[in-house]
PDB file of C-alpha atoms in Angstrom:
ATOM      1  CA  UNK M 190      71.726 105.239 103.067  1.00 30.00           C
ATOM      2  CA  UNK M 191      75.428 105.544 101.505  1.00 32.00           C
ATOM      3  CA  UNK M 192      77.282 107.552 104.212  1.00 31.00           C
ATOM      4  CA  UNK M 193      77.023 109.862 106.414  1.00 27.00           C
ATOM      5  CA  UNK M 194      75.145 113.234 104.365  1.00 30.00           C
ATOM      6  CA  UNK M 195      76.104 116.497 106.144  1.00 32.00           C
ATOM      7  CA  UNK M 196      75.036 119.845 105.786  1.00 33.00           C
ATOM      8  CA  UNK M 197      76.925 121.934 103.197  1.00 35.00           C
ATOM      9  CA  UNK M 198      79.042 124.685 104.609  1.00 39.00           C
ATOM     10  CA  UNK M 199      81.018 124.686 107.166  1.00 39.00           C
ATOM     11  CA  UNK M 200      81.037 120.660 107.622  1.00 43.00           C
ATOM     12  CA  UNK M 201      82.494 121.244 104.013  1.00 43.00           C
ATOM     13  CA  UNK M 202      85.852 122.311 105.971  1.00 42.00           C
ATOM     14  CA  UNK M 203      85.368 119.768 108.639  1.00 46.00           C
ATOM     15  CA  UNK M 204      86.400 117.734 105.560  1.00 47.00           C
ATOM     16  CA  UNK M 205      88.910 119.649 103.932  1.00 50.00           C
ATOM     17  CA  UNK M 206      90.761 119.809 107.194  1.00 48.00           C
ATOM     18  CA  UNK M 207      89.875 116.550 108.141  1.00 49.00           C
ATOM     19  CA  UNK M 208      91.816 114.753 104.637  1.00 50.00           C
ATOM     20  CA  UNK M 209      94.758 116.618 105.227  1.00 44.00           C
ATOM     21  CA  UNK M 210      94.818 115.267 108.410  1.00 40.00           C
ATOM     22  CA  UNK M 211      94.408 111.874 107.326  1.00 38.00           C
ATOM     23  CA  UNK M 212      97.233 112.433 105.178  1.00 35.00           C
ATOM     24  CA  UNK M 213      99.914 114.028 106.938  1.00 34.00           C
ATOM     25  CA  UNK M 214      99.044 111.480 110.498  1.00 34.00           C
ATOM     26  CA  UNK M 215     101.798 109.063 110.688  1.00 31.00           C
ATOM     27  CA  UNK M 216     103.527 110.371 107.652  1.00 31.00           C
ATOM     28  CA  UNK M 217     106.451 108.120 106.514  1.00 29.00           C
ATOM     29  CA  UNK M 218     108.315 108.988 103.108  1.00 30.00           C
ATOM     30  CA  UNK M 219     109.885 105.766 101.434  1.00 30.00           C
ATOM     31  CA  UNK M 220     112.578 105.737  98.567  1.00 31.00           C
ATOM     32  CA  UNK M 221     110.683 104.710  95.265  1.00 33.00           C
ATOM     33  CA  UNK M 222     111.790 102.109  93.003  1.00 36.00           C
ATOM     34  CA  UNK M 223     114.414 101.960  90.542  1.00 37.00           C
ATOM     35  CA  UNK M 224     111.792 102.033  87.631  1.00 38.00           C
ATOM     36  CA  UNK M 225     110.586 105.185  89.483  1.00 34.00           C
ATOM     37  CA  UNK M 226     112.941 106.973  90.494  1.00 33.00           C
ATOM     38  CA  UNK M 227     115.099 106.469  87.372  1.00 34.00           C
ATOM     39  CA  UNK M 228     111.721 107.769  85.469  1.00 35.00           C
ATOM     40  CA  UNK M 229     111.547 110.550  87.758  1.00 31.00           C
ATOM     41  CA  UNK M 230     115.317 111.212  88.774  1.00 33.00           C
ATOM     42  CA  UNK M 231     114.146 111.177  92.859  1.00 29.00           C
ATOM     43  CA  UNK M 232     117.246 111.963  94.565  1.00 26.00           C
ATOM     44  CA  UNK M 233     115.648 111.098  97.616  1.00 28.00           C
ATOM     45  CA  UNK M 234     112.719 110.202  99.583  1.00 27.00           C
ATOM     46  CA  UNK M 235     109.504 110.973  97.985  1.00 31.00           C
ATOM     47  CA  UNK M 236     105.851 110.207  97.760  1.00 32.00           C
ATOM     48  CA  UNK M 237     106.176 106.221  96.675  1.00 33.00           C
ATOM     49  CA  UNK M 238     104.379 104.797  99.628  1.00 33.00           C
ATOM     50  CA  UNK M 239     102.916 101.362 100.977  1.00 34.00           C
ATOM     51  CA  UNK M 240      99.699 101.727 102.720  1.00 36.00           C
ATOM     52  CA  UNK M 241      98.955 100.930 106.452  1.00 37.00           C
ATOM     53  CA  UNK M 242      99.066 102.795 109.670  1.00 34.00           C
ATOM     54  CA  UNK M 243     102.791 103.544 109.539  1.00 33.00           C
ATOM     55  CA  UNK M 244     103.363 104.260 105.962  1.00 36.00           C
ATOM     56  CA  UNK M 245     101.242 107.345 104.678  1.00 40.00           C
ATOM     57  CA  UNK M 246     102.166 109.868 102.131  1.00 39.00           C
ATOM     58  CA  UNK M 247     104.482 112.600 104.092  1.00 37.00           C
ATOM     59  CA  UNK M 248     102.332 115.063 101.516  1.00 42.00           C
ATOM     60  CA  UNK M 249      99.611 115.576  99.447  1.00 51.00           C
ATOM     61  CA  UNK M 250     100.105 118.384  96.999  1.00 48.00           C
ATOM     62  CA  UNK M 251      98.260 120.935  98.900  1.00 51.00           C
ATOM     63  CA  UNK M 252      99.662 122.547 102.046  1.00 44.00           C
ATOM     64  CA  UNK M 253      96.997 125.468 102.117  1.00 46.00           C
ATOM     65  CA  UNK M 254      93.534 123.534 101.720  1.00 64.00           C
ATOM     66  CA  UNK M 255      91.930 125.546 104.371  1.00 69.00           C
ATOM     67  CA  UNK M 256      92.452 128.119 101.524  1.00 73.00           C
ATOM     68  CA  UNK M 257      89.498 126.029  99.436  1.00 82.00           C
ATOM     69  CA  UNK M 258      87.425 128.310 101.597  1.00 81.00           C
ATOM     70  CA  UNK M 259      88.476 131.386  99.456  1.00 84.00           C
ATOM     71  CA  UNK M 260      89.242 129.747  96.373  1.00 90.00           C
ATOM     72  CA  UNK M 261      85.913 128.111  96.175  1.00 92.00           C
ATOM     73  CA  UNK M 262      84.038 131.312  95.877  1.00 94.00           C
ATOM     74  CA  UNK M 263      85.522 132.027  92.018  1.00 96.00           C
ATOM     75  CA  UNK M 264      83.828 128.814  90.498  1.00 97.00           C
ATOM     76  CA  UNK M 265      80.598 127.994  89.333  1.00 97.00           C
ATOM     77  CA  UNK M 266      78.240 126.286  91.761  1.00 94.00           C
ATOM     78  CA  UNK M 267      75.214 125.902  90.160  1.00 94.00           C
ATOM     79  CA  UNK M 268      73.120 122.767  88.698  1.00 95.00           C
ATOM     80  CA  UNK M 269      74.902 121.069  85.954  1.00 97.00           C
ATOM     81  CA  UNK M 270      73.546 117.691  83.964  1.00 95.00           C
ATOM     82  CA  UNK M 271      74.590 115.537  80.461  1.00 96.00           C
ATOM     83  CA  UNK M 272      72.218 117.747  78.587  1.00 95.00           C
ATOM     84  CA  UNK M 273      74.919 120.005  77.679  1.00 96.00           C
ATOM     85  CA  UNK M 274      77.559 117.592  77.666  1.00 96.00           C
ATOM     86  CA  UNK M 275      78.574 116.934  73.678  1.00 95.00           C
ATOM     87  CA  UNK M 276      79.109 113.536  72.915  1.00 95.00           C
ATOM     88  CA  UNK M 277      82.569 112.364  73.517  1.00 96.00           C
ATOM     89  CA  UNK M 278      84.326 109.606  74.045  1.00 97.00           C
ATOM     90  CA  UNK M 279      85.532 107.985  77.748  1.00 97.00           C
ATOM     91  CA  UNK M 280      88.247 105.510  77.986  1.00 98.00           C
ATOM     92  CA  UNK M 281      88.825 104.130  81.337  1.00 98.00           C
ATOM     93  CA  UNK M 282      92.199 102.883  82.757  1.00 97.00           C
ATOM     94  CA  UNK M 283      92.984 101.196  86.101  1.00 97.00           C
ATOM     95  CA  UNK M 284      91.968  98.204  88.520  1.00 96.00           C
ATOM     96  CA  UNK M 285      88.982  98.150  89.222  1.00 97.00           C
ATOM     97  CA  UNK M 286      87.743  99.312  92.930  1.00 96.00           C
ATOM     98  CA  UNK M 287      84.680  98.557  95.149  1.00 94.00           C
ATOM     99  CA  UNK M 288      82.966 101.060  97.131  1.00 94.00           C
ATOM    100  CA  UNK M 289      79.991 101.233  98.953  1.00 92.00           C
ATOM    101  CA  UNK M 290      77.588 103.221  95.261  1.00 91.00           C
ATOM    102  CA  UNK M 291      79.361 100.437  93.357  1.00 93.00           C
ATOM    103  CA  UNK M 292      82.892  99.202  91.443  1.00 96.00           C
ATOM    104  CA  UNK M 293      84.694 102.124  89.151  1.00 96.00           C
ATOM    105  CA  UNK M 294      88.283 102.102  87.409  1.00 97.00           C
ATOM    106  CA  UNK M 295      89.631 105.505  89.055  1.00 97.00           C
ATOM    107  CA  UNK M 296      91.197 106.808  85.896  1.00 98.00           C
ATOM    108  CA  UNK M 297      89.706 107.940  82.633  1.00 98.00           C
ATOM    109  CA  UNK M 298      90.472 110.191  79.464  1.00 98.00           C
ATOM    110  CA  UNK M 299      88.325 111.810  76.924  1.00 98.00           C
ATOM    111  CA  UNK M 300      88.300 112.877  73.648  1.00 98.00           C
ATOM    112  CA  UNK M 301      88.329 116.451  72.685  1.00 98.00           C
ATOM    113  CA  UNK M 302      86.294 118.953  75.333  1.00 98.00           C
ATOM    114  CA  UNK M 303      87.514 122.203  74.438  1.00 98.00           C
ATOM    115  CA  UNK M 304      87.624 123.392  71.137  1.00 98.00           C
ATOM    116  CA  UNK M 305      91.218 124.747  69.856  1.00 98.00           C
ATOM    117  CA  UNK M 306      90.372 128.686  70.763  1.00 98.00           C
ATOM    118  CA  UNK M 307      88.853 127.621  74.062  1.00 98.00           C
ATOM    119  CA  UNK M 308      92.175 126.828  74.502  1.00 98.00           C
ATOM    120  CA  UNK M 309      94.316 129.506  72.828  1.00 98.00           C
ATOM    121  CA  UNK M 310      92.132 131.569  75.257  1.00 98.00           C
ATOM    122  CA  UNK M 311      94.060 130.115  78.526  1.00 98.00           C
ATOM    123  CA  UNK M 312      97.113 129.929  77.102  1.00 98.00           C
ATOM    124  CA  UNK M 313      97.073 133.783  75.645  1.00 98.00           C
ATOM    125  CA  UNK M 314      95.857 135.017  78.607  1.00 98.00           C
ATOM    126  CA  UNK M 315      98.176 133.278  80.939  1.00 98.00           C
ATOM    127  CA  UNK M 316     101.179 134.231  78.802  1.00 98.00           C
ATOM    128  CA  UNK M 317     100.116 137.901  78.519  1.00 98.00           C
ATOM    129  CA  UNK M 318      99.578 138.478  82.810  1.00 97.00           C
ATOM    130  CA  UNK M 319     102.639 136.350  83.262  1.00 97.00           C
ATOM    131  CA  UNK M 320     104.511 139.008  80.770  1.00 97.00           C
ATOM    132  CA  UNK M 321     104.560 141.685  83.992  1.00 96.00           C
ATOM    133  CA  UNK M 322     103.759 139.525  86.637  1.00 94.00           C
ATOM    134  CA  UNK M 323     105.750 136.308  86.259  1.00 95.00           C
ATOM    135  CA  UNK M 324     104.407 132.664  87.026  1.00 95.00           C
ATOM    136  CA  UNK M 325     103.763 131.181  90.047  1.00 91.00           C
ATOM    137  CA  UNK M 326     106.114 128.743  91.198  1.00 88.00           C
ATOM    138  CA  UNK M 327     105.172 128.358  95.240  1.00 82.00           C
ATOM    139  CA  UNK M 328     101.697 127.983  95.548  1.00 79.00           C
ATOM    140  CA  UNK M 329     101.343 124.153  96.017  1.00 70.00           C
ATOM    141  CA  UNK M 330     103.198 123.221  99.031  1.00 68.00           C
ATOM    142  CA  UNK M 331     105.934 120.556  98.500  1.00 71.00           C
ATOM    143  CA  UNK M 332     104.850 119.539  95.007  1.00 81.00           C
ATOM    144  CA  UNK M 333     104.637 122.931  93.068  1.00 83.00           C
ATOM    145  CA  UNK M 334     103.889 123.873  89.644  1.00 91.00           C
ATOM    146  CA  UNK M 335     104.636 126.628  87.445  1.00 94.00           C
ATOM    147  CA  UNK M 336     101.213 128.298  87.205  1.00 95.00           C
ATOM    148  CA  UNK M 337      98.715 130.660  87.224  1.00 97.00           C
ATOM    149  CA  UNK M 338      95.418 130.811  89.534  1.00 95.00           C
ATOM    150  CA  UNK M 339      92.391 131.002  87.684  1.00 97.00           C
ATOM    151  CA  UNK M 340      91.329 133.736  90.112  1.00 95.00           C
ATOM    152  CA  UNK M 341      94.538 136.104  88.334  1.00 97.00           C
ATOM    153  CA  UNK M 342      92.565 135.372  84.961  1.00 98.00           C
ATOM    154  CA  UNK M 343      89.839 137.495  84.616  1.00 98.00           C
ATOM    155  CA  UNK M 344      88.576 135.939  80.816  1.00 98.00           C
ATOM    156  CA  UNK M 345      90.034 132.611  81.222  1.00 98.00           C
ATOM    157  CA  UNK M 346      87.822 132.084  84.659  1.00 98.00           C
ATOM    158  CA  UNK M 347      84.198 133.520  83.050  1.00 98.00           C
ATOM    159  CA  UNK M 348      85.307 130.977  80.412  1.00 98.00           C
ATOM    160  CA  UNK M 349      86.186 128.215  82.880  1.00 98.00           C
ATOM    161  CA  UNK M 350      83.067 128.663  84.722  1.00 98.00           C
ATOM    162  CA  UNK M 351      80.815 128.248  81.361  1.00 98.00           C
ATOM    163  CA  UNK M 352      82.543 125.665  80.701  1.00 98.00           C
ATOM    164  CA  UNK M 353      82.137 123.353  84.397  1.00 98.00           C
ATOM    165  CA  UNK M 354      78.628 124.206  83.761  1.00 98.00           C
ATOM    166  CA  UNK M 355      78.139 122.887  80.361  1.00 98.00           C
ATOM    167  CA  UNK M 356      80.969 120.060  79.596  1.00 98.00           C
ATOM    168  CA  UNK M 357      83.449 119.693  82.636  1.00 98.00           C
ATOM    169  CA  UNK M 358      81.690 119.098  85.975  1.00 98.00           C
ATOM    170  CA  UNK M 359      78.838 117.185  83.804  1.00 98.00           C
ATOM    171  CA  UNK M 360      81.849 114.653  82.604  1.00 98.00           C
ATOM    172  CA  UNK M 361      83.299 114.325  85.849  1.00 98.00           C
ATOM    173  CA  UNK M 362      79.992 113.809  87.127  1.00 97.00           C
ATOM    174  CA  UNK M 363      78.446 110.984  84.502  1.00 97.00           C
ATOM    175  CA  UNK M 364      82.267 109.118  84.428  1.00 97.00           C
ATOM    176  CA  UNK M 365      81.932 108.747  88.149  1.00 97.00           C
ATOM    177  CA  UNK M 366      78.541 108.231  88.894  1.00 96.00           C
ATOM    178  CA  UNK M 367      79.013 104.860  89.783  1.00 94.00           C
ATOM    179  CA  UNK M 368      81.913 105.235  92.679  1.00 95.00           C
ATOM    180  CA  UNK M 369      80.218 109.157  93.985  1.00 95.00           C
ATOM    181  CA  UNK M 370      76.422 109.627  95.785  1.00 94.00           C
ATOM    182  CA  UNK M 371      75.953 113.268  94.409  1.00 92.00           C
ATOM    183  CA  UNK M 372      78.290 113.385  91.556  1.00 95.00           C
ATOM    184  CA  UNK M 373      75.647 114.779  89.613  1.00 95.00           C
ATOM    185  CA  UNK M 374      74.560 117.806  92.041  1.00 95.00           C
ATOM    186  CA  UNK M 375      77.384 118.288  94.540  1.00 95.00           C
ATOM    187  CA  UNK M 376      80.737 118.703  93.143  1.00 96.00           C
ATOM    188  CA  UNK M 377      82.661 121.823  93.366  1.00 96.00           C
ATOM    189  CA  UNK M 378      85.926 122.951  92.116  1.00 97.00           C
ATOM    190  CA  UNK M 379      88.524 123.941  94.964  1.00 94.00           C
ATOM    191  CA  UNK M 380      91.013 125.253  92.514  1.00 94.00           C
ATOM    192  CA  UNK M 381      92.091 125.590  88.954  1.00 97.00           C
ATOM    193  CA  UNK M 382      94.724 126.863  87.363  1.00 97.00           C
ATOM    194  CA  UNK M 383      97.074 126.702  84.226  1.00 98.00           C
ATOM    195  CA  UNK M 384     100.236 125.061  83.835  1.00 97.00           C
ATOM    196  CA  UNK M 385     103.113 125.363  81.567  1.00 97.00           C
ATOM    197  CA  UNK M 386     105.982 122.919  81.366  1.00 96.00           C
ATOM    198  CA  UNK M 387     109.233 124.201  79.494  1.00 96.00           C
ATOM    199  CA  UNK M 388     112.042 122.362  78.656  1.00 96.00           C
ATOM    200  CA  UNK M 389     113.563 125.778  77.770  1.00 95.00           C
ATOM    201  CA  UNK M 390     114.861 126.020  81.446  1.00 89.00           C
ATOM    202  CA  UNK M 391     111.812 125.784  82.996  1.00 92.00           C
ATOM    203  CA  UNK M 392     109.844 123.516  85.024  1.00 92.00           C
ATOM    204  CA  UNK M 393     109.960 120.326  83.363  1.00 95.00           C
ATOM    205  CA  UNK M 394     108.128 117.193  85.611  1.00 93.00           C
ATOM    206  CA  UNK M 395     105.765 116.844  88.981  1.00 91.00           C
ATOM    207  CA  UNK M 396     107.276 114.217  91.122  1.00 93.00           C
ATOM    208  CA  UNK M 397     105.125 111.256  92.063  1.00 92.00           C
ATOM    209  CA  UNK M 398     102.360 112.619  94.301  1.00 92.00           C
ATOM    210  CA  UNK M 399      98.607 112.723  95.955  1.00 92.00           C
ATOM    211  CA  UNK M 400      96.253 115.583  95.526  1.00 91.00           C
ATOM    212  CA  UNK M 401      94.513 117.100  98.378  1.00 88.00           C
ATOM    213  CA  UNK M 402      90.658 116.483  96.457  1.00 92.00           C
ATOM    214  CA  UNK M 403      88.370 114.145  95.818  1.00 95.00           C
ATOM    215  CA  UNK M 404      88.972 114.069  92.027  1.00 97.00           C
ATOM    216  CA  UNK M 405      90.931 116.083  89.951  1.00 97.00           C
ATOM    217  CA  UNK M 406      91.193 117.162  86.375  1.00 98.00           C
ATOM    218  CA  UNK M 407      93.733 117.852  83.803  1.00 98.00           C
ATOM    219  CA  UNK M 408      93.022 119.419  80.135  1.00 98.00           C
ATOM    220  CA  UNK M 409      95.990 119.836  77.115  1.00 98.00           C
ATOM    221  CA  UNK M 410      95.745 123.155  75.796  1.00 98.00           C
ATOM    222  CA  UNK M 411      98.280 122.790  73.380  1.00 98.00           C
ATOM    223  CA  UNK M 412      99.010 120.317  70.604  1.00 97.00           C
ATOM    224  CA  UNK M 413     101.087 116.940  71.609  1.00 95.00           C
ATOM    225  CA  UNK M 414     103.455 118.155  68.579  1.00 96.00           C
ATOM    226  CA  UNK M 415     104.507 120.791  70.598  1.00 97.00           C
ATOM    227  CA  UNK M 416     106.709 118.972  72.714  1.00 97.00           C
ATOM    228  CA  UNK M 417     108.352 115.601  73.224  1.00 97.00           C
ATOM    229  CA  UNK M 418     107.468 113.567  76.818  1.00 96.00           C
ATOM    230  CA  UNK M 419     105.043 114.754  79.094  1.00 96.00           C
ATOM    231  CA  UNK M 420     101.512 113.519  80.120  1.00 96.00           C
ATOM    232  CA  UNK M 421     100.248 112.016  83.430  1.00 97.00           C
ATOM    233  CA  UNK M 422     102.411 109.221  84.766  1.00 97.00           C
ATOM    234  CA  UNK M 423      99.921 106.681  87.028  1.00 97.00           C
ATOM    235  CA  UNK M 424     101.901 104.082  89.283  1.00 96.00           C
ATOM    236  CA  UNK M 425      98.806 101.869  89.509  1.00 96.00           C
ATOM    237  CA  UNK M 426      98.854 101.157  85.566  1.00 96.00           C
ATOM    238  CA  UNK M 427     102.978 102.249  85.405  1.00 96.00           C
ATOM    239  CA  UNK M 428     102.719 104.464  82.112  1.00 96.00           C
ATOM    240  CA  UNK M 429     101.825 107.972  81.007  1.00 96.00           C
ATOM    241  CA  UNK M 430      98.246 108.992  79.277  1.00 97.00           C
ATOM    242  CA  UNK M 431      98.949 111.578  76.481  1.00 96.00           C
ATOM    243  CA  UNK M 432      96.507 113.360  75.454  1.00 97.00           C
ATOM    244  CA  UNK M 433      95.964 116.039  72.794  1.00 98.00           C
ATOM    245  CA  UNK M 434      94.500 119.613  72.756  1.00 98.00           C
ATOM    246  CA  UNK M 435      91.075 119.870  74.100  1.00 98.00           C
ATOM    247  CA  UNK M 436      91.000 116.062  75.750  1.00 98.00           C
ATOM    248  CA  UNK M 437      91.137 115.545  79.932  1.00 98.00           C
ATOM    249  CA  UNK M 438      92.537 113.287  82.141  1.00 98.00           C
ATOM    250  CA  UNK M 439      90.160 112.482  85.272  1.00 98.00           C
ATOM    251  CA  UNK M 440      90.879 110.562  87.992  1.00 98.00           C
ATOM    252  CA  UNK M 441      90.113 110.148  91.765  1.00 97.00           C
ATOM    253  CA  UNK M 442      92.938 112.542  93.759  1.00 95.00           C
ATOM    254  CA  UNK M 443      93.911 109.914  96.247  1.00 93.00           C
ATOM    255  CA  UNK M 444      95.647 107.746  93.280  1.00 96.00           C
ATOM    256  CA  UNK M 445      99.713 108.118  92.787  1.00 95.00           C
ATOM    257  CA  UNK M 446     100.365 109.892  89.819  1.00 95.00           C
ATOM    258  CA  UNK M 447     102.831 112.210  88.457  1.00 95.00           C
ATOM    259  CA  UNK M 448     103.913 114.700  85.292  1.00 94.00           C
ATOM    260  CA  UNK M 449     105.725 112.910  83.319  1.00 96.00           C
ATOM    261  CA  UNK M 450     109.135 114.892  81.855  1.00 96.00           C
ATOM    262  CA  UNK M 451     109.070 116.276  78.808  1.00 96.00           C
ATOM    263  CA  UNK M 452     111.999 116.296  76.998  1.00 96.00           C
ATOM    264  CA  UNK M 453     111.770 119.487  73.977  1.00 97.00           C
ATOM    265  CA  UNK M 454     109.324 122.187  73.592  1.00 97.00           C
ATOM    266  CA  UNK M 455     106.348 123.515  76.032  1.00 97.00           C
ATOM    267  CA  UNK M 456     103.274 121.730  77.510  1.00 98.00           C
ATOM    268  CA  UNK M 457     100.257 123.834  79.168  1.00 98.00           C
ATOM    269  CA  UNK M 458      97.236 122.203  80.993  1.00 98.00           C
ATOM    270  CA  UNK M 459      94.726 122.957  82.843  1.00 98.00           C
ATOM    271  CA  UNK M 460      94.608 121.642  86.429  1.00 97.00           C
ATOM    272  CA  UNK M 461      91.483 121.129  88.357  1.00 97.00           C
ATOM    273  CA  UNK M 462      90.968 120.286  91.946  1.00 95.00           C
ATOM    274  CA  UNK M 463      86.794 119.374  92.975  1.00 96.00           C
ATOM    275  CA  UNK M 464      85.613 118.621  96.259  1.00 94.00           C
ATOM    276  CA  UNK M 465      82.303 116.396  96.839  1.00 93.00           C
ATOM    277  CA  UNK M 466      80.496 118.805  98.779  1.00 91.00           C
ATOM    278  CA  UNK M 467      77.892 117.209 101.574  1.00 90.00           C
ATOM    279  CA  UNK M 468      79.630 113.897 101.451  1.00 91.00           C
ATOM    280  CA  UNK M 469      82.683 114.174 103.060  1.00 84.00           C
ATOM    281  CA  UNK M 470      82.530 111.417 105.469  1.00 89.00           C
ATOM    282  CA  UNK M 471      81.712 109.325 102.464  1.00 92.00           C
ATOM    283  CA  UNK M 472      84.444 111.062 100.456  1.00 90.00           C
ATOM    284  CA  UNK M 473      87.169 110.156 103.089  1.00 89.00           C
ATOM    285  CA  UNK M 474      86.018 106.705 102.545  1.00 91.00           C
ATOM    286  CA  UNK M 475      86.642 106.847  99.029  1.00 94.00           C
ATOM    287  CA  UNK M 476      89.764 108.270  99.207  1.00 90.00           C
ATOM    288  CA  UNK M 477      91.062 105.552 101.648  1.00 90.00           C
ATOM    289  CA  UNK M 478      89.465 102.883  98.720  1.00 93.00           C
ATOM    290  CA  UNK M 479      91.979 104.960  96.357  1.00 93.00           C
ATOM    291  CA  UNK M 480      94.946 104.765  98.077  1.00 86.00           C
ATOM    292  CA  UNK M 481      96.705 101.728  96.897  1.00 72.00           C
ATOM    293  CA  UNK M 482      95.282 102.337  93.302  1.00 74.00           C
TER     294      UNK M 482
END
């Protein structure tokens, strides 16, 4: 049997607390390398690391994942399979790594997902609460984004929710069916949010980091044309995946990666964190297998 399966519920945060443990034990910050820190203008010690017992990532991007407990309860738990899943296309990027279910590449884009007013609706929404209420800019610890939980968008998260049922969670779940027991039944979304990335004086990059999840999403909800830069920086394959409107990144959360700068206009996304629920003694295993990739 591939790991150890525990009940779901409260072993569920037995795990959560249990990775952010693993990653903030023996924490040591190093200086990055020229290449990266002149692509990322790191001024000083960041989240470039070498693996082993005295060199872990000082932190993930989550200092509140205890919190999954409440968050959880907004998104969609129910069955999900490829039946609903429209055909799209899966390129996969990265070396490849063995686990105990089998070898994977922990990276992969798609082709479009969302159609183009799926995702005018997150990015109207967003703009229109964020009009009297402003955009968050503290909720993720000591690698924060300029966003807005799906939980403080009402139409965005009944469309969120239709759409991990139908096209999101089955994705994540088919792509890494070969590196996950349960991908296909047991994975839940911790968080979600939208992000927007302004040159126009606002938050323009996410320094090299480590999510605190077992995989994690990313979906353009605006056209490439609309700015210069920008996509998701991976040190294991040292470049940045672009992707267009409607088209998501995946990748295991344990693997460095950041948000690359843009340079001239504004860049939304939508960011998803999902936990493996049930598995988490095998999920800490994965996430170790991850580390250096």
């Amino acid at each position: 049997r591939v790991g150890t399966i525990m009940a779901a519920g409260r072993d569920t945060w037995s795990f959560v607390a249990l990775l952010l443990a693993s990653y903030t034990a023996g924490a040591s910050a190093v200086r990055p390398s020229a290449s990266v820190a002149s692509r990322f203008a790191c001024t000083g010690p960041c989240s470039v690391v070498r693996r082993g017992p005295a060199h872990r990532v000082a932190m993930v991007s989550e200092r509140q994942i205890p919190g999954y407990k409440d968050t959880m309860k907004y998104f969609y738990t129910g069955p999900y399979d490829t039946e609903t899943l429209p055909a799209i296309g899966v390129e996969r990027f990265g070396p490849t790594i063995s686990v105990e279910v089998g070898d994977f590449q922990p990276i992969a884009k798609t082709t479009a997902l969302l159609t183009d007013e799926e995702c005018r609706t997150f990015i109207n929404e967003a703009e229109r609460i964020a009009a009297t209420s402003g955009w968050s800019t503290k909720r993720h610890g000591s690698f924060p984004t300029t966003d807005l939980p799906m939980q403080d968008l009402p139409e965005s998260l009944d469309l969120l929710n239709t759409l991990l049922k139908e096209r999101i969670l089955p994705a994540l779940g088919d792509s890494f069916s070969d590196a996950l027991p349960g991908s296909m039944t047991n994975l839940r979304v911790a968080d979600a949010f939208v992000v927007k990335y302004s040159a126009a004086g606002g938050q323009t990059e996410l320094k090299p980091h480590r999510d605190g999840s077992v995989l994690s999403f990313n979906i353009a909800l605006n056209e490439c044309a609309e700015f210069e830069g920008g996509g998701t920086w991976f040190a294991s394959i040292d470049r940045s995946l672009r992707i267009d409107r409607g088209e998501m990144v995946m990748h295991a959360s344990g693997v460095l990666h950041a948000g690359h700068p843009i340079t001239s206009g504004t860049r939304y996304i939508l960011v998803g964190f999902v936990l493996l629920e049930g598995f988490q003694n095998y999920a800490m295993r994965f996430m170790n297998a991850c580390w250096d990739n």
